[in-house]
Amino acid sequence: MRKMIYLCFIAAIFMLSGCQAGTESPDDKGTPTSVRVSENIVATAVMDGDDFFASPTNDGVYFPSEFATYFDFDSADTVTLCSQSGCLHTDNTCAAWLGDISLFAEYHGRWYVVSTTENNGFTLDEVSYKDRERKTVCSLEGESSHGLFPVSAGFSAGYAYISVQDLSFSAESDESENRLYRVDIKNGEKDLLFCDTELECFRFLGASSNQIAILYTKYDDTSYQNATYELRIYDSNYSEYTTITSSELGYLPTIDPKACYGSLLIYQANNEFWLYDFESSTSQKLSEQENVVNYWLVDGKLFTIVDQGKAFTLFFVDLNGGEPTEISAQRGNEAIQFSLMQETQNYFIGIYRGQICFIKKTLFYNGKYEEAANLYQNN
């Protein structure tokens, strides 16, 4: 139960740190990047039918539920991704049918869906929607005494990293723990990499073909008030690791779920921001800022929310280096004005005035948030 509370606490902090309103005039001239990230893709949790996944290859979003629909930003059209005339989209004869799923992602041109099973386990399925083919990559069954419930998933270098909650069904206990599985999506081989203990947590941040980044958290006692953190890079066998930074060195973990951008991992130590490159296994200082509330990578940039005392505002730094640039239109008394959630190549999706909206990146950088459109207005 303590692990479930911890996950909910993290999610609540993420929402509070960037989803409120403010006012200021635009004067920023930031420009979008043309980079398309194909690794370290984070799946969307599917819970209430309004969840969405931003396409990594097109300017639009998927709405995954029992079947998949797609909303194109440029045309404002929503289509069910099935070309069969008269199809009811109710079973696996439909190319768009997904079933009762928990997680959804598009990775290397295919859909990957994680679903719970009737016997308290989960499956990972690969869907080739163009070829109307679906296959089970792997499955893991639970037991009568406990179940395995998918929480999150990341995809990189041909592997799926699936975090699940192992929940006990015992009447005498409500204990649960998080487990991290790695699945080879080519052959379905799976390994249990990490398992939380009462006072230790292992959170997946990103991976390459031979490394995995883990946020390791250790609590002082079962009150869970005091914790220390380590940013660990594990080797290809996941048996040995190098500590890149830690609480003793001023490490402050991001609460955003997307710490990686392709092969790059962002981390903060005191007021300094560093990039770890999986390909070269090296770290390089990117920038330095004070009073940062939260940070993450998107659009080939480091974004930071900064507390300026009586206002919050948003800065960005290009990953090639440079000084932090403020988007002054984002200043607000409570928090920033437009809270970023996901991106496509030319658009951002986020929360603006209490609604989930999409906006062209060029308009976003110039503070023209009145041009944002409600994501659900045509759906």
Coordinates of C-alpha atoms in Angstrom, one line a residue:
M1 CA 0.0 0.0 0.0
R2 CA 2.9 2.4 0.8
K3 CA 4.1 2.0 -2.8
M4 CA 0.7 3.0 -4.2
I5 CA 0.6 6.1 -1.9
Y6 CA 4.1 7.0 -3.2
L7 CA 3.0 6.8 -6.8
C8 CA 0.0 8.9 -6.2
F9 CA 2.1 11.4 -4.3
I10 CA 4.5 11.8 -7.2
A11 CA 1.7 12.2 -9.7
A12 CA 0.1 14.9 -7.5
I13 CA 3.3 16.9 -7.3
F14 CA 3.8 16.7 -11.0
M15 CA 0.3 18.2 -11.6
L16 CA 0.7 20.9 -9.0
S17 CA 4.1 22.1 -10.3
G18 CA 2.9 23.3 -13.7
C19 CA -0.8 23.4 -14.3
Q20 CA -2.1 26.8 -13.3
A21 CA -2.6 30.2 -14.8
G22 CA -0.9 33.6 -15.0
T23 CA -0.7 36.6 -17.4
E24 CA 2.1 38.4 -19.2
S25 CA 2.8 39.7 -22.6
P26 CA 4.9 37.6 -25.1
D27 CA 8.4 38.6 -26.2
D28 CA 10.2 35.3 -26.6
K29 CA 11.5 34.1 -30.0
G30 CA 12.2 30.4 -29.3
T31 CA 12.1 28.1 -32.3
P32 CA 11.1 24.4 -32.4
T33 CA 13.6 21.6 -33.1
S34 CA 13.3 19.3 -36.1
V35 CA 14.6 16.3 -34.1
R36 CA 12.3 13.2 -33.8
V37 CA 13.0 11.0 -30.9
S38 CA 12.7 7.3 -31.5
E39 CA 14.1 5.8 -28.3
N40 CA 13.0 6.0 -24.6
I41 CA 9.4 6.4 -25.6
V42 CA 7.1 6.6 -22.6
A43 CA 3.7 4.8 -22.7
T44 CA 0.4 6.4 -21.9
A45 CA -1.7 5.0 -19.0
V46 CA -5.2 4.3 -20.2
M47 CA -7.8 4.8 -17.5
D48 CA -10.9 6.8 -18.5
G49 CA -11.2 7.0 -22.3
D50 CA -9.9 10.5 -22.5
D51 CA -6.2 9.6 -22.3
F52 CA -4.0 10.3 -25.3
F53 CA -0.6 9.4 -26.8
A54 CA 1.2 11.9 -29.0
S55 CA 2.4 10.4 -32.2
P56 CA 6.3 10.3 -32.5
T57 CA 6.0 10.4 -36.3
N58 CA 3.0 12.6 -37.1
D59 CA 1.3 15.8 -35.9
G60 CA -1.6 14.3 -34.0
V61 CA -2.6 12.1 -31.1
Y62 CA -4.0 8.6 -30.6
F63 CA -7.0 8.1 -28.3
P64 CA -6.6 4.5 -27.1
S65 CA -9.5 2.8 -25.5
E66 CA -11.2 -0.4 -26.7
F67 CA -10.3 0.7 -30.2
A68 CA -7.9 3.3 -31.4
T69 CA -8.8 6.6 -33.0
Y70 CA -6.5 9.3 -34.3
F71 CA -6.9 13.1 -34.2
D72 CA -4.9 15.1 -36.8
F73 CA -3.9 18.6 -35.6
D74 CA -3.6 20.1 -39.1
S75 CA -6.9 18.9 -40.5
A76 CA -8.8 18.7 -37.2
D77 CA -10.1 15.3 -38.3
T78 CA -10.7 12.4 -36.0
V79 CA -10.7 8.9 -37.6
T80 CA -11.1 5.4 -36.3
L81 CA -8.0 3.5 -37.6
C82 CA -9.9 0.8 -39.4
S83 CA -10.7 0.7 -43.1
Q84 CA -13.1 -2.2 -43.1
S85 CA -16.6 -1.2 -44.2
G86 CA -19.2 -2.0 -41.7
C87 CA -16.8 -3.0 -38.9
L88 CA -18.1 -2.6 -35.4
H89 CA -14.6 -2.4 -33.8
T90 CA -15.5 -4.9 -31.1
D91 CA -13.0 -7.7 -31.6
N92 CA -9.5 -8.6 -33.0
T93 CA -10.9 -8.8 -36.6
C94 CA -10.7 -5.0 -36.5
A95 CA -7.4 -3.4 -37.2
A96 CA -8.1 -0.6 -34.6
W97 CA -9.3 -2.9 -31.8
L98 CA -7.3 -2.8 -28.6
G99 CA -9.4 -4.4 -26.0
D100 CA -9.2 -3.7 -22.3
I101 CA -5.7 -2.2 -22.1
S102 CA -3.7 -0.4 -19.3
L103 CA -0.8 1.1 -21.3
F104 CA -0.4 2.2 -24.9
A105 CA 2.6 3.4 -27.0
E106 CA 3.7 3.7 -30.6
Y107 CA 7.3 2.5 -31.0
H108 CA 9.1 2.1 -34.3
G109 CA 5.9 2.1 -36.3
R110 CA 4.0 -0.4 -34.3
W111 CA 1.6 -0.2 -31.3
Y112 CA 2.4 -1.8 -28.1
V113 CA -0.3 -2.4 -25.5
V114 CA -0.1 -3.8 -22.0
S115 CA -3.3 -5.4 -20.6
T116 CA -4.3 -7.2 -17.4
T117 CA -5.5 -10.8 -17.6
E118 CA -8.3 -12.6 -15.9
N119 CA -5.8 -14.6 -13.8
N120 CA -4.2 -11.5 -12.2
G121 CA -1.3 -11.1 -14.7
F122 CA -0.5 -9.0 -17.7
T123 CA 0.4 -9.3 -21.4
L124 CA 2.4 -7.2 -23.8
D125 CA 1.0 -7.3 -27.3
E126 CA 2.5 -5.9 -30.5
V127 CA 0.0 -4.5 -33.1
S128 CA 0.8 -3.9 -36.7
Y129 CA -2.2 -1.8 -37.6
K130 CA -1.2 -1.5 -41.2
D131 CA -1.0 -5.2 -41.7
R132 CA -3.9 -6.0 -39.3
E133 CA -1.7 -8.3 -37.3
R134 CA -1.6 -8.7 -33.5
K135 CA 0.6 -11.0 -31.5
T136 CA 1.4 -11.5 -27.9
V137 CA 5.0 -10.6 -27.2
C138 CA 5.0 -12.0 -23.6
S139 CA 2.7 -12.7 -20.7
L140 CA 3.2 -13.1 -17.0
E141 CA 0.5 -14.7 -14.8
G142 CA -0.3 -13.8 -11.3
E143 CA -1.5 -16.1 -8.5
S144 CA -4.6 -16.4 -6.4
S145 CA -2.8 -14.7 -3.6
H146 CA -1.5 -11.7 -5.5
G147 CA -1.8 -9.9 -8.8
L148 CA 0.6 -8.1 -11.1
F149 CA -0.9 -4.7 -12.3
P150 CA 0.9 -2.6 -14.9
V151 CA 1.8 0.9 -13.8
S152 CA 4.1 2.3 -16.5
A153 CA 6.3 1.3 -19.5
G154 CA 9.2 2.7 -21.5
F155 CA 10.5 1.5 -24.8
S156 CA 14.2 1.7 -25.9
A157 CA 16.7 -0.2 -28.0
G158 CA 14.3 -3.1 -28.8
Y159 CA 13.2 -3.6 -25.2
A160 CA 10.1 -2.8 -23.1
Y161 CA 10.6 -1.8 -19.5
I162 CA 7.4 -2.5 -17.6
S163 CA 6.8 -1.4 -14.1
V164 CA 4.1 -3.4 -12.3
Q165 CA 2.6 -3.4 -8.8
D166 CA 2.6 -6.7 -7.1
L167 CA -0.5 -6.5 -4.9
S168 CA -1.4 -9.0 -2.2
F169 CA -5.0 -10.3 -1.9
S170 CA -4.5 -11.6 1.6
A171 CA -7.2 -10.6 4.1
E172 CA -4.5 -10.1 6.7
S173 CA -2.3 -7.8 4.7
D174 CA -2.5 -5.0 2.1
E175 CA 1.2 -5.1 1.3
S176 CA 2.4 -4.3 -2.2
E177 CA 5.7 -3.8 -4.0
N178 CA 6.8 -2.5 -7.4
R179 CA 8.7 -4.7 -9.8
L180 CA 10.5 -3.8 -13.0
Y181 CA 10.5 -6.2 -15.9
R182 CA 12.6 -6.0 -19.1
V183 CA 11.0 -7.7 -22.2
D184 CA 12.8 -8.3 -25.5
I185 CA 10.1 -7.3 -28.0
K186 CA 11.6 -9.5 -30.7
N187 CA 11.5 -12.9 -28.9
G188 CA 9.4 -12.2 -25.8
E189 CA 12.2 -13.1 -23.3
K190 CA 11.6 -11.4 -20.0
D191 CA 13.7 -10.7 -16.9
L192 CA 12.9 -9.3 -13.5
L193 CA 15.4 -6.6 -13.1
F194 CA 14.5 -4.9 -9.8
C195 CA 12.1 -5.4 -7.0
D196 CA 11.3 -2.7 -4.4
T197 CA 11.8 -3.5 -0.7
E198 CA 10.1 -1.9 2.3
L199 CA 12.7 1.0 2.4
E200 CA 14.1 0.9 -1.2
C201 CA 12.6 1.9 -4.5
F202 CA 14.0 1.5 -8.1
R203 CA 12.4 3.8 -10.7
F204 CA 13.2 3.3 -14.4
L205 CA 14.4 6.5 -16.1
G206 CA 15.7 5.4 -19.5
A207 CA 18.0 2.9 -21.2
S208 CA 20.2 2.2 -24.2
S209 CA 21.2 -1.2 -25.7
N210 CA 23.7 -1.8 -22.9
Q211 CA 22.8 0.5 -20.0
I212 CA 19.8 1.4 -17.9
A213 CA 19.3 4.5 -15.7
I214 CA 17.7 4.0 -12.4
L215 CA 16.6 6.5 -9.7
Y216 CA 17.3 4.6 -6.5
T217 CA 15.5 5.9 -3.4
K218 CA 16.3 4.8 0.2
Y219 CA 14.1 5.8 3.1
D220 CA 15.4 6.2 6.6
D221 CA 12.5 4.4 8.2
T222 CA 8.9 3.4 7.7
S223 CA 7.6 6.9 8.3
Y224 CA 8.9 7.7 4.8
Q225 CA 9.6 11.3 5.7
N226 CA 13.3 11.3 4.9
A227 CA 14.9 9.8 1.7
T228 CA 18.2 9.8 0.0
Y229 CA 18.6 9.4 -3.8
E230 CA 21.2 8.0 -6.2
L231 CA 21.2 8.2 -10.0
R232 CA 22.6 4.8 -11.0
I233 CA 23.7 3.6 -14.5
Y234 CA 23.6 -0.2 -14.6
D235 CA 25.7 -2.3 -17.1
S236 CA 24.3 -4.6 -19.7
N237 CA 24.0 -7.5 -17.2
Y238 CA 22.3 -5.3 -14.7
S239 CA 24.5 -6.6 -12.0
E240 CA 26.9 -3.8 -11.5
Y241 CA 26.3 0.0 -11.6
T242 CA 28.0 3.4 -11.4
T243 CA 26.6 6.1 -9.3
I244 CA 26.5 9.3 -11.4
T245 CA 25.3 11.5 -8.6
S246 CA 23.6 11.3 -5.3
S247 CA 21.9 13.3 -2.5
E248 CA 25.3 13.9 -0.9
L249 CA 26.3 15.7 -4.1
G250 CA 23.1 17.7 -4.3
Y251 CA 21.1 15.4 -6.6
L252 CA 17.5 16.6 -7.0
P253 CA 15.4 14.1 -9.1
T254 CA 12.9 15.4 -11.5
I255 CA 9.3 14.5 -10.8
D256 CA 8.5 14.5 -14.6
P257 CA 8.2 11.0 -16.1
K258 CA 10.3 11.9 -19.2
A259 CA 13.9 12.4 -17.9
C260 CA 15.3 11.1 -21.2
Y261 CA 15.3 12.5 -24.7
G262 CA 16.6 9.9 -27.1
S263 CA 20.0 8.9 -25.8
L264 CA 20.3 11.9 -23.4
L265 CA 19.4 11.9 -19.7
I266 CA 19.0 15.1 -17.7
Y267 CA 19.8 15.4 -14.0
Q268 CA 20.2 18.2 -11.5
A269 CA 23.0 18.5 -8.8
N270 CA 22.5 21.6 -6.6
N271 CA 21.9 24.4 -9.1
E272 CA 23.7 22.7 -12.0
F273 CA 22.0 20.7 -14.8
W274 CA 23.9 17.9 -16.5
L275 CA 23.3 15.7 -19.5
Y276 CA 24.4 12.0 -19.4
D277 CA 24.9 10.5 -22.9
F278 CA 24.2 6.8 -23.1
E279 CA 26.2 6.5 -26.3
S280 CA 29.5 8.0 -24.9
S281 CA 28.8 7.1 -21.2
T282 CA 29.8 10.7 -20.3
S283 CA 28.2 13.6 -18.5
Q284 CA 28.5 17.2 -19.5
K285 CA 27.3 20.3 -17.7
L286 CA 24.5 22.1 -19.6
S287 CA 23.5 25.1 -17.5
E288 CA 23.0 26.5 -14.0
Q289 CA 19.9 28.0 -12.4
E290 CA 18.6 28.8 -9.0
N291 CA 15.1 28.2 -7.5
V292 CA 14.1 25.5 -10.0
V293 CA 10.8 23.8 -9.0
N294 CA 10.8 21.2 -11.8
Y295 CA 12.7 20.3 -15.0
W296 CA 12.3 18.0 -18.0
L297 CA 13.4 17.5 -21.6
V298 CA 11.2 18.2 -24.5
D299 CA 11.7 19.6 -28.1
G300 CA 15.4 19.2 -27.9
K301 CA 15.6 21.5 -24.9
L302 CA 15.8 21.6 -21.1
F303 CA 12.8 23.3 -19.7
T304 CA 12.8 24.6 -16.1
I305 CA 10.0 26.1 -13.9
V306 CA 11.6 28.7 -11.7
D307 CA 10.1 30.2 -8.5
Q308 CA 10.9 34.0 -8.6
G309 CA 9.3 34.7 -5.2
K310 CA 6.0 36.3 -6.2
A311 CA 5.7 34.5 -9.5
F312 CA 6.6 31.4 -11.4
T313 CA 8.0 31.4 -14.9
L314 CA 9.4 29.1 -17.6
F315 CA 12.9 28.9 -19.1
F316 CA 14.5 26.7 -21.7
V317 CA 18.1 25.9 -22.7
D318 CA 19.0 24.3 -26.0
L319 CA 20.7 20.9 -25.5
N320 CA 23.7 22.2 -27.5
G321 CA 24.3 24.7 -24.7
G322 CA 23.7 28.4 -24.1
E323 CA 22.2 30.6 -21.5
P324 CA 18.7 29.9 -20.1
T325 CA 16.0 31.9 -22.0
E326 CA 12.8 33.0 -20.3
I327 CA 9.4 32.7 -21.9
S328 CA 8.1 35.7 -20.1
A329 CA 4.5 35.1 -21.3
Q330 CA 4.6 32.1 -19.0
R331 CA 4.9 34.2 -15.8
G332 CA 2.1 33.6 -13.3
N333 CA 1.4 34.2 -9.6
E334 CA 0.5 30.6 -8.8
A335 CA 2.5 28.7 -11.5
I336 CA 3.2 28.9 -15.3
Q337 CA 0.4 29.6 -17.7
F338 CA 0.7 26.7 -20.2
S339 CA 1.8 23.4 -18.7
L340 CA 3.5 21.1 -21.2
M341 CA 2.5 17.4 -21.2
Q342 CA 3.5 15.9 -24.6
E343 CA 4.8 16.9 -28.0
T344 CA 4.7 16.1 -31.7
Q345 CA 7.2 17.4 -34.2
N346 CA 5.4 20.8 -34.7
Y347 CA 3.0 20.9 -31.7
F348 CA 2.9 20.9 -27.9
I349 CA 0.0 19.4 -25.9
G350 CA -0.6 20.7 -22.4
I351 CA -3.0 22.3 -19.9
Y352 CA -4.1 25.9 -20.5
R353 CA -6.9 27.5 -18.5
G354 CA -7.9 24.2 -17.0
Q355 CA -8.3 22.4 -20.4
I356 CA -6.0 20.1 -22.3
C357 CA -5.0 21.9 -25.5
F358 CA -2.7 21.7 -28.4
I359 CA -0.7 24.6 -29.9
K360 CA 1.9 25.0 -32.6
K361 CA 5.4 25.3 -31.1
T362 CA 6.1 28.6 -32.9
L363 CA 3.0 30.1 -31.2
F364 CA 3.9 28.6 -27.9
Y365 CA 7.4 30.1 -27.8
N366 CA 6.0 33.5 -28.7
G367 CA 3.4 33.4 -26.0
K368 CA 0.3 33.3 -28.2
Y369 CA -1.6 30.9 -26.0
E370 CA -5.0 32.3 -27.1
E371 CA -4.3 30.3 -30.3
A372 CA -4.4 27.0 -28.4
A373 CA -7.3 24.7 -29.3
N374 CA -9.1 22.3 -27.0
L375 CA -7.9 18.7 -27.7
Y376 CA -11.4 17.3 -27.2
Q377 CA -13.5 19.9 -28.9
N378 CA -13.9 17.6 -32.0
N379 CA -13.8 14.3 -30.2

